[in-house]
Short mmCIF file of C-alpha atoms and ligand atoms in Angstrom, two decimals:
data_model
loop_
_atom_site.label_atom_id
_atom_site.label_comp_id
_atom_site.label_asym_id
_atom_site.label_seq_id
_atom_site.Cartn_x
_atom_site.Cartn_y
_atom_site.Cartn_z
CA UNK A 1 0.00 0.00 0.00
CA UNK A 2 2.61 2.02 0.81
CA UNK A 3 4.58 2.35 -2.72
CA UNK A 4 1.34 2.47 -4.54
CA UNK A 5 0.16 5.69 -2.33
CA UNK A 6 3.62 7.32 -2.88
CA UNK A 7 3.23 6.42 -6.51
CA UNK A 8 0.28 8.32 -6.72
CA UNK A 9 1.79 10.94 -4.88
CA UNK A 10 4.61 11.11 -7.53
CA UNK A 11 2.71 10.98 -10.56
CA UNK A 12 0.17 13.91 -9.27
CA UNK A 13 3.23 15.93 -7.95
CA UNK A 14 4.95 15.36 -11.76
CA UNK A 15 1.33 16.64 -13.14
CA UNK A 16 -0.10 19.59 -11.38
CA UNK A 17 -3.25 21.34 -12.18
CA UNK A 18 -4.37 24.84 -11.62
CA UNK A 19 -7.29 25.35 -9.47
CA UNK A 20 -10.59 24.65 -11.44
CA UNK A 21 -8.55 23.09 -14.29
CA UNK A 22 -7.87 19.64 -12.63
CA UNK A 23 -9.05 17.45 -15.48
CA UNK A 24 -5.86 15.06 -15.83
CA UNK A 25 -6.22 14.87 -11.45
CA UNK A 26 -9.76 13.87 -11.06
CA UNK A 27 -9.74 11.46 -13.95
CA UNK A 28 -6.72 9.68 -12.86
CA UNK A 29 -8.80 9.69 -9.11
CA UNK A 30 -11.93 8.33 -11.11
CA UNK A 31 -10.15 6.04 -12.72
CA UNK A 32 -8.18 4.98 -9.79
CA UNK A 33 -11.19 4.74 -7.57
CA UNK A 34 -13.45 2.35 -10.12
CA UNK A 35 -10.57 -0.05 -9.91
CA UNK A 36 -11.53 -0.44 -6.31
CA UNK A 37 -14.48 -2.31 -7.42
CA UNK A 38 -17.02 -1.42 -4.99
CA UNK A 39 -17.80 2.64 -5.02
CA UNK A 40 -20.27 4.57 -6.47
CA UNK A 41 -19.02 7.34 -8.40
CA UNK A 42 -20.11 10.42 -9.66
CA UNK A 43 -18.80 13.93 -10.94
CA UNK A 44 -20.53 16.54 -8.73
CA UNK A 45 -17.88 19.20 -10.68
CA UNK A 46 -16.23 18.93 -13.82
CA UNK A 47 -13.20 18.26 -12.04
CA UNK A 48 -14.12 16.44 -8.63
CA UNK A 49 -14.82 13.50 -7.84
CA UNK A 50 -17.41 11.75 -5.00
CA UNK A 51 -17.00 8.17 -4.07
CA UNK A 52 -19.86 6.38 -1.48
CA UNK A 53 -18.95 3.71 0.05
CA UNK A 54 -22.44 2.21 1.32
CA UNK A 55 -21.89 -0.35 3.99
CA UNK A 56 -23.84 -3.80 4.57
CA UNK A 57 -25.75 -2.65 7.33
CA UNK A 58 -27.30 0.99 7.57
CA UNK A 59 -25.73 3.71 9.59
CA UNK A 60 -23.91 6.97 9.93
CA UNK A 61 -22.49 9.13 6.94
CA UNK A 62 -19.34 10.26 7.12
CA UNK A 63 -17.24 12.05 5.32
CA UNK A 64 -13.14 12.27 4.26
CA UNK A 65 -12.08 15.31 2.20
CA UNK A 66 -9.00 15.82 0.37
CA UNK A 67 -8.19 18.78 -2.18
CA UNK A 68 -6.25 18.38 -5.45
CA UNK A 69 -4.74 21.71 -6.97
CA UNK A 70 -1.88 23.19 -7.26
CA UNK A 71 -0.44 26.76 -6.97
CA UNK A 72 1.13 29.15 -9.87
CA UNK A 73 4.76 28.61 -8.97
CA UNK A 74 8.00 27.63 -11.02
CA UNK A 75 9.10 24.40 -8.80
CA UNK A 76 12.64 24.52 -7.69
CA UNK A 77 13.01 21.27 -6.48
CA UNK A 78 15.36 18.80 -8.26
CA UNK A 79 13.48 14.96 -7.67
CA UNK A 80 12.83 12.60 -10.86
CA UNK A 81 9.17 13.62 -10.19
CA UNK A 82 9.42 17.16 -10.28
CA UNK A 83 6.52 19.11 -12.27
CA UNK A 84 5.94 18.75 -16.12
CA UNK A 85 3.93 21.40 -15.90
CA UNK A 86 5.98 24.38 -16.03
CA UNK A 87 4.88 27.58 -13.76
CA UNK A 88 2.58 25.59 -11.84
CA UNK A 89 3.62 22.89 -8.70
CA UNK A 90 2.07 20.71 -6.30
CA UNK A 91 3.77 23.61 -3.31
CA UNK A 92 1.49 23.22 -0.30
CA UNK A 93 1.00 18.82 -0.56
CA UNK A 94 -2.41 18.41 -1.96
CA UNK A 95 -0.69 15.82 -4.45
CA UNK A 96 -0.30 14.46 -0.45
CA UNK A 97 -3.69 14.80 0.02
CA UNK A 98 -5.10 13.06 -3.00
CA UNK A 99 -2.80 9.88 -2.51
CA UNK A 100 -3.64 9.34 1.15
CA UNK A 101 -7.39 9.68 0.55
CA UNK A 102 -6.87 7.21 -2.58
CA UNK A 103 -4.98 5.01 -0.08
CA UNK A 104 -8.04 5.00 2.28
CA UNK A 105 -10.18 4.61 -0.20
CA UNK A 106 -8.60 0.90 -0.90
CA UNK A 107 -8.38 0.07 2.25
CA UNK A 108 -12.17 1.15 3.21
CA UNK A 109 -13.08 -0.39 -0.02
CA UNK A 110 -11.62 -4.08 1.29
CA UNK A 111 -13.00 -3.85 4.66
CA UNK A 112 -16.55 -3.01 3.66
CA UNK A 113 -17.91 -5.53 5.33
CA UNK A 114 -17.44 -3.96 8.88
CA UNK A 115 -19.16 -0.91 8.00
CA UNK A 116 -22.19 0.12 9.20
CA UNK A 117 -23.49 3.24 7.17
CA UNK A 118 -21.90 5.32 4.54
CA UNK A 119 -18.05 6.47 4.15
CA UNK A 120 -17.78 9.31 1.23
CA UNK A 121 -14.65 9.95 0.08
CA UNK A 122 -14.76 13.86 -1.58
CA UNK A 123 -11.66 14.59 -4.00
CA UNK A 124 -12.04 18.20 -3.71
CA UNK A 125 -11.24 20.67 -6.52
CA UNK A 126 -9.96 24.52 -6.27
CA UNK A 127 -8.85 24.58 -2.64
CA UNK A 128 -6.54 27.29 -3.51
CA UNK A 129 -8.72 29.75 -5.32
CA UNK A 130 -11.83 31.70 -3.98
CA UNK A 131 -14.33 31.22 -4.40
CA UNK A 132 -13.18 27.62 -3.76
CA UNK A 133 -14.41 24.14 -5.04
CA UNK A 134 -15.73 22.99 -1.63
CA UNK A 135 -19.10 25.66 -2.07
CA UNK A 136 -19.68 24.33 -5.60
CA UNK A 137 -19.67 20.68 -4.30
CA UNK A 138 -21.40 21.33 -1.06
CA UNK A 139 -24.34 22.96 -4.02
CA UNK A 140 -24.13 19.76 -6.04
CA UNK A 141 -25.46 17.97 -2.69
CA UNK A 142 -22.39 15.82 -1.83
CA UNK A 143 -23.17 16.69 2.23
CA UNK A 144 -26.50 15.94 2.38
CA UNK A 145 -27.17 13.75 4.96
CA UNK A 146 -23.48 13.71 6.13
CA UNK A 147 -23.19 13.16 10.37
CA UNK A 148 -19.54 14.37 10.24
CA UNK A 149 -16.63 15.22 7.84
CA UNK A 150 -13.17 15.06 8.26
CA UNK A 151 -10.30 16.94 6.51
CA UNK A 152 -5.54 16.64 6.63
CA UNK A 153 -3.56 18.97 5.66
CA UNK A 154 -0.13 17.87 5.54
CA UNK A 155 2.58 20.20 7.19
CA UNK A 156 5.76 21.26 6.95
CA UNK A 157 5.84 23.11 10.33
CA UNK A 158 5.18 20.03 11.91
CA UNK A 159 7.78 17.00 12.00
CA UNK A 160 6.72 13.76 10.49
CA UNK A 161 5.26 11.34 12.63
CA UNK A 162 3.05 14.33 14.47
CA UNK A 163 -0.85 14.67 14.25
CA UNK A 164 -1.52 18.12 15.46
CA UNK A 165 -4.77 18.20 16.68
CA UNK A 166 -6.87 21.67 17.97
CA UNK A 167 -10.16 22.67 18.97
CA UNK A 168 -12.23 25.45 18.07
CA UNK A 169 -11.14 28.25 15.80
CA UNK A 170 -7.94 26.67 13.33
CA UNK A 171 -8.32 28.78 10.61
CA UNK A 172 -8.86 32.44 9.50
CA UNK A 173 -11.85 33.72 7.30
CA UNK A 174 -9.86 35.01 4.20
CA UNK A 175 -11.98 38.38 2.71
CA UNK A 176 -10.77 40.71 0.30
CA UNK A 177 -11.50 44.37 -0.13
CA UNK A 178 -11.02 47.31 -2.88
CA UNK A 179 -11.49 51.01 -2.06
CA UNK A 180 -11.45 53.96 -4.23
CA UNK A 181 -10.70 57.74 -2.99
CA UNK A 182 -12.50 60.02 -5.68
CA UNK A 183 -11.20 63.65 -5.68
CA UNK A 184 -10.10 66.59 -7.97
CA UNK A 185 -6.78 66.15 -9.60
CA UNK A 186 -5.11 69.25 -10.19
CA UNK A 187 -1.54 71.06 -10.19
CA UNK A 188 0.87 70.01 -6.88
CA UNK A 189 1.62 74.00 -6.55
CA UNK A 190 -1.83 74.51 -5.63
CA UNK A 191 -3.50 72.54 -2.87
CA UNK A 192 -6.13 74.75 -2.23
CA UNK A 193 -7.76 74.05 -5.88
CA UNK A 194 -7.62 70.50 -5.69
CA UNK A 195 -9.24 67.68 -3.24
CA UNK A 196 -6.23 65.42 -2.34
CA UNK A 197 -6.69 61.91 -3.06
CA UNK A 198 -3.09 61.14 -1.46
CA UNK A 199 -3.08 63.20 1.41
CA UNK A 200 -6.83 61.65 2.14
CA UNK A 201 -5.65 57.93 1.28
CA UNK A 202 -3.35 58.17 4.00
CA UNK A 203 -5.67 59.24 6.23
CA UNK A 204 -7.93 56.64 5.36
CA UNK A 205 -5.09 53.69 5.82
CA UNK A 206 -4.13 54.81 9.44
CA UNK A 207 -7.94 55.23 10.15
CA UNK A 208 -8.46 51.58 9.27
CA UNK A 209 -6.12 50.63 11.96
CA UNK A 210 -8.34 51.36 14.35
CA UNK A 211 -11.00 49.37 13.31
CA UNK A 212 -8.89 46.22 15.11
CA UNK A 213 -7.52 48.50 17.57
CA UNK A 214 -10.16 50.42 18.66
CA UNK A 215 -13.43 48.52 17.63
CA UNK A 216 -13.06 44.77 17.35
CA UNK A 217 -13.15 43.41 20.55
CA UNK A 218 -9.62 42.63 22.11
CA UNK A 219 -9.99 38.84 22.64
CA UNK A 220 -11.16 38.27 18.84
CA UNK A 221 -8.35 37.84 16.55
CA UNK A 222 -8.68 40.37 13.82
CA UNK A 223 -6.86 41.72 10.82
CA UNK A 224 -7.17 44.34 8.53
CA UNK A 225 -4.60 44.82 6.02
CA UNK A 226 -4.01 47.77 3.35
CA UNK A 227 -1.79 45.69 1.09
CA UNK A 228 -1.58 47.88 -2.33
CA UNK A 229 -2.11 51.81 -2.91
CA UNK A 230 -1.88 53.46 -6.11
CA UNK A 231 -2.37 56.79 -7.43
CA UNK A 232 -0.66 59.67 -9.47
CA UNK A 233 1.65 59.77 -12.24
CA UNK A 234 4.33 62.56 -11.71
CA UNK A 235 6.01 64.72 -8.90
CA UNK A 236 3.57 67.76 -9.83
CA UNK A 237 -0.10 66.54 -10.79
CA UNK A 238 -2.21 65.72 -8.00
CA UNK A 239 -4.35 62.87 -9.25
CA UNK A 240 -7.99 62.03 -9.05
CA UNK A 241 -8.08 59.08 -7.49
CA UNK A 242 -5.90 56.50 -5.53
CA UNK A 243 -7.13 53.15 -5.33
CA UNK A 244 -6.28 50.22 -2.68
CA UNK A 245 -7.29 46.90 -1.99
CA UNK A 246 -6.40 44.74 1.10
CA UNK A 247 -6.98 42.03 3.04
CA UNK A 248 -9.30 41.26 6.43
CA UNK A 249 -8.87 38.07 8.16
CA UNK A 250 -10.75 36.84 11.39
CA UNK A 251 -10.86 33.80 13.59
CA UNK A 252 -14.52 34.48 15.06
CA UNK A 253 -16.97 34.67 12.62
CA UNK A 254 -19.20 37.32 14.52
CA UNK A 255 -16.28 39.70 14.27
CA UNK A 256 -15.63 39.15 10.35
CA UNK A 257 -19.31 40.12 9.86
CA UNK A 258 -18.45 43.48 11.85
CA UNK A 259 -14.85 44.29 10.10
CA UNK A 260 -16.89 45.03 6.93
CA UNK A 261 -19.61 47.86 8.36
CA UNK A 262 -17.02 49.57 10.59
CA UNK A 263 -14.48 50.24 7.33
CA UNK A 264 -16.63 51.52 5.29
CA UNK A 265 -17.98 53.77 8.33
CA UNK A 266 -14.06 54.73 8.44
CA UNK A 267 -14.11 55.39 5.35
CA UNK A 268 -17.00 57.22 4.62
CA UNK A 269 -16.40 59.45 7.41
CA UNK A 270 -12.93 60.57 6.14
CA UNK A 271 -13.41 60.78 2.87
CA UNK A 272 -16.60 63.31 3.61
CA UNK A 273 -14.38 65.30 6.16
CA UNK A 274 -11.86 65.99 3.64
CA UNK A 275 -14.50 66.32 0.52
CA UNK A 276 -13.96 63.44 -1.25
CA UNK A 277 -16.02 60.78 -2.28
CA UNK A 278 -14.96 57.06 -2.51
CA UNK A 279 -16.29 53.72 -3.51
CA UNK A 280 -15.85 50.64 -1.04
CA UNK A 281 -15.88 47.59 -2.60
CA UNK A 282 -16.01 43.80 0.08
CA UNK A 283 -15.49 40.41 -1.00
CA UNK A 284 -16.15 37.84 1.06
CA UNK A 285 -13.78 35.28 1.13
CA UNK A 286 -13.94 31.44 3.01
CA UNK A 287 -15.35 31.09 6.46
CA UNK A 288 -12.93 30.32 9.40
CA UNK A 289 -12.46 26.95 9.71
CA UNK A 290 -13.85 25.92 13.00
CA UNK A 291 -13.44 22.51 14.96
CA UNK A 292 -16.03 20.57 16.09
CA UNK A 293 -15.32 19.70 20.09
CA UNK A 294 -16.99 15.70 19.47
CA UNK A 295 -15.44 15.20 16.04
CA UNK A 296 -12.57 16.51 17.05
CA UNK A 297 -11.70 14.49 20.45
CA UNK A 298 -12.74 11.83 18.35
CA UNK A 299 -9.48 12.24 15.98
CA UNK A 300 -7.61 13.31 18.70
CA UNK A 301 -8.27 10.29 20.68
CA UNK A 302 -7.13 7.66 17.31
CA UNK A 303 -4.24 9.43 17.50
CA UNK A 304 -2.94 8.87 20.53
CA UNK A 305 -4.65 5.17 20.22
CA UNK A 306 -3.23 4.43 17.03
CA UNK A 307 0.62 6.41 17.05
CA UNK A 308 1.10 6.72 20.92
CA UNK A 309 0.57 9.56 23.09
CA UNK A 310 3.53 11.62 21.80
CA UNK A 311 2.18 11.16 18.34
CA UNK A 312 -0.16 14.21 19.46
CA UNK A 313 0.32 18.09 19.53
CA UNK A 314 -2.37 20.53 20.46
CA UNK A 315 -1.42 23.23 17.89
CA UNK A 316 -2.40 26.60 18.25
CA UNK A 317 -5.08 28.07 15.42
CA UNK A 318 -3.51 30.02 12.30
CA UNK A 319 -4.48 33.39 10.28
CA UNK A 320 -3.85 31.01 6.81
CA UNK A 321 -7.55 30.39 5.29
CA UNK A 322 -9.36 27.07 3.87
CA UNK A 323 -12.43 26.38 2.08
CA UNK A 324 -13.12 22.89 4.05
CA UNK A 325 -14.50 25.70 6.09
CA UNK A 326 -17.77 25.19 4.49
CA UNK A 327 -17.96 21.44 4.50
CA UNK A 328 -17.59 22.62 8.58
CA UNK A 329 -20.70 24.47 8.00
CA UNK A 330 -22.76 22.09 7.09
CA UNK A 331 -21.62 18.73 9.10
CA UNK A 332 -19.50 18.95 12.68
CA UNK A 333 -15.90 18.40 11.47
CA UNK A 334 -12.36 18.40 12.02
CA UNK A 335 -9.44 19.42 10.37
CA UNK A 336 -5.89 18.29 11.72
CA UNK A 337 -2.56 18.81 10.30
CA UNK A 338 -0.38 15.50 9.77
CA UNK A 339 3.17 16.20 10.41
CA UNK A 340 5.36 15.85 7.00
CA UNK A 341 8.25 18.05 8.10
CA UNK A 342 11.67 16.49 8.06
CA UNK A 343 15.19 18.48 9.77
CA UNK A 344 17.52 15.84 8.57
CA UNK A 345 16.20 15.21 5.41
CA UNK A 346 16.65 18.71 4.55
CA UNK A 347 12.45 19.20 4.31
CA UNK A 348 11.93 22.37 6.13
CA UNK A 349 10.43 24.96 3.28
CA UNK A 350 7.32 26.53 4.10
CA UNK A 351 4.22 25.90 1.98
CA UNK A 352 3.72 27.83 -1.27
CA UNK A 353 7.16 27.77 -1.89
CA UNK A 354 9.18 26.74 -4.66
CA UNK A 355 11.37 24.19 -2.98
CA UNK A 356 8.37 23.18 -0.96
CA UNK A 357 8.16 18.95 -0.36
CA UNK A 358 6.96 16.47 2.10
CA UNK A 359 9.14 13.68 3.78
CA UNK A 360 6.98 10.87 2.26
CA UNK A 361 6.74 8.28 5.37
CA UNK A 362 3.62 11.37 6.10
CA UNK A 363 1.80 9.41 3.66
CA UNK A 364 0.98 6.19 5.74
CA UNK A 365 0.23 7.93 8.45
CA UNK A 366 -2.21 10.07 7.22
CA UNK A 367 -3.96 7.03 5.53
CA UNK A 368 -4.29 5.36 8.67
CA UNK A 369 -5.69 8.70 10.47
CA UNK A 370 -8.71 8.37 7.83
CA UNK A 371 -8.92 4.99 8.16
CA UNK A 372 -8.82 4.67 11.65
CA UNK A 373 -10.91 7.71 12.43
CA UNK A 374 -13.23 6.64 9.69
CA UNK A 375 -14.55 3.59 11.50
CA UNK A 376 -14.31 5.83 15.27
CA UNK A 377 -16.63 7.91 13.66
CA UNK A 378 -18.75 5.78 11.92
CA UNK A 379 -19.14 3.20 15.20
CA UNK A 380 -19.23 5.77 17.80
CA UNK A 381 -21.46 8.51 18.20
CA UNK A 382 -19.14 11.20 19.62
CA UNK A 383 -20.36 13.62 22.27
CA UNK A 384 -22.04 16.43 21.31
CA UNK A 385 -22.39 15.44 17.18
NI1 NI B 401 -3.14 23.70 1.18
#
């Protein structure tokens, strides 16, 4: 089992796909998956792929997610595998991903006798790019009647061998914002003709500072980020308008839902001081991913039952963003970070970048987490789901 997952794993990370383009991907997952001999298949997306495993007897549904893009980046790395593809690269381990969930898929498939209920298996498309593949599956109906849903990342902050395991808030809600400061343009020399669009845009950025600092409550974790400003031409022409766009990420989603009202309050109100007018423009972006507390000690539990009790670190949440977010929404989940992070082996870069890898011996143990915490969740109804 073990060569055939890194197989996988090799071809996938040899033949990326762009978010929303995975068409070699999720046919070689199809494919893969009907050799199993036992699923039912379908194509809820062009390019994802849902695979029900219906026990003997009747029971739960649950649910394994894995995502399958890859990210616009030149790889760097020098292995007989690395990308075909040139500018894109498997650089955050959803090639990972895929093969593990393949792997469990085998080993589910061969054991299918012992399950009670349903085990779907969702290959997950667009992870990487918003809005994200997960809402477009979650539309074509692949959670209905799903009792919980479970979701790895692998990690190269965390050392292989490692489940890291949390509770509550893991992940930030990702939303994106424009803003346009209308004024009159006019000549540098002569302020008092003109309305300032530069002088006002910086204004406006150091006002937006206190929306954390002085409106969202201390003990949510909030951030608003002016992360591009442009405006002007020359040293002497005040122009008409300077545009920026930006970034607001939140743990809570109570306080997300705020961040949006009290910027363009800032906004509003400076631009109208000064005599300007502006335009405000808020995208939201994926929810923060939140853990479930049963689903959750439930994985944390296999763990420590299945890879000892050192196997297991409590890892604190992170302002990163992902769209199993919204499986989360609609079934009590839990996603957990298996540890694929290796000193000696010279695997230390950080996702996204170009020499990014995984120390493959992740692989097993990520198949086993799904396995293992397939049938936990399938034969035990944990507290509180
Ligand atoms: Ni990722």
């Amino acid at each position: 089992m073990r060569d055939e997952v890194i197989g996988w794993r090799r071809h996938l990370h040899r033949n990326p796909e762009l978010s929303f383009q995975e068409e070699e991907t999720s046919r070689l997952v199809y494919e893969t998956l009907e050799s199993f001999d036992g699923l039912v298949l379908s194509r809820p997306t062009p390019t994802s792929v849902l695979a029900r495993l219906v026990g003997e007897e009747p029971g739960r549904t649950i649910a394994l997610r894995a995502d399958m893009d890859a990210l616009p980046i030149t790889e760097k790395n020098d292995f007989e595998f690395t990308s075909c593809n040139s500018g894109v690269m498997h650089a955050c381990g959803h090639d990972g991903h895929t093969a593990m969930l393949l792997g469990a898929a085998k080993i589910l498939v061969g054991m299918r006798e012992r399950i009670r209920g349903e085990v779907r298996f969702l290959f997950q498309h667009a992870e990487e790019q918003p809005p994200g593949g997960a809402g477009q599956m979650i539309e074509a109906g692949v959670m209905e009647g799903v009792d919980a849903v479970i979701g790895i990342h692998l990690s190269s902050y965390l050392s292989v061998g490692k489940i890291g395991v949390g509770y509550g808030p893991r992940g930030a809600a990702a939303d994106t914002f424009e803003i346009w400061i209308n004024g009159k343009g006019g000549h540098a020399a002569r302020p008092n003709k003109v309305v300032d669009t530069v002088a006002i845009a910086a204004q406006v950025v150091t006002n937006l500072q206190h929306v954390v600092s002085r409106n969202a409550d201390p003990l949510d974790n909030v951030v608003v980020s002016v992360t591009r400003i442009a405006g002007g031409t020359t040293h002497n022409v005040i122009p008409e308008t300077v545009e920026m766009e930006g970034t607001v990420r939140a743990l809570q989603e109570e306080a997300q839902e705020k961040v949006a009202g009290t910027m363009e309050r800032v906004i509003e109100g400076v631009t109208e001081a000064h005599g300007a007018s502006y335009s405000f423009e808020y995208q939201r972006g994926y929810r923060p991913v939140i853990n479930d507390e049963g689903v959750t000690q439930v994985v944390e539990e296999t763990a420590r039952e299945v890879f000892g009790e050192d196997a297991v670190e409590l890892t604190p949440p992170a302002m990163g963003s992902e769209d199993f977010s919204a499986f989360q929404h609609e079934a009590p989940g839990s996603f957990f970070s298996v540890g694929a992070r290796n000193e000696e082996k010279g695997i230390t870069y950080p996702h996204h970048h170009p020499r990014f890898t995984i120390d493959e011996d992740a692989l097993p143990v990520g198949v086993k987490m799904f396995v293992c915490a397939a049938f936990e969740l399938l034969d035990v109804e944990p507290g509180g789901v």
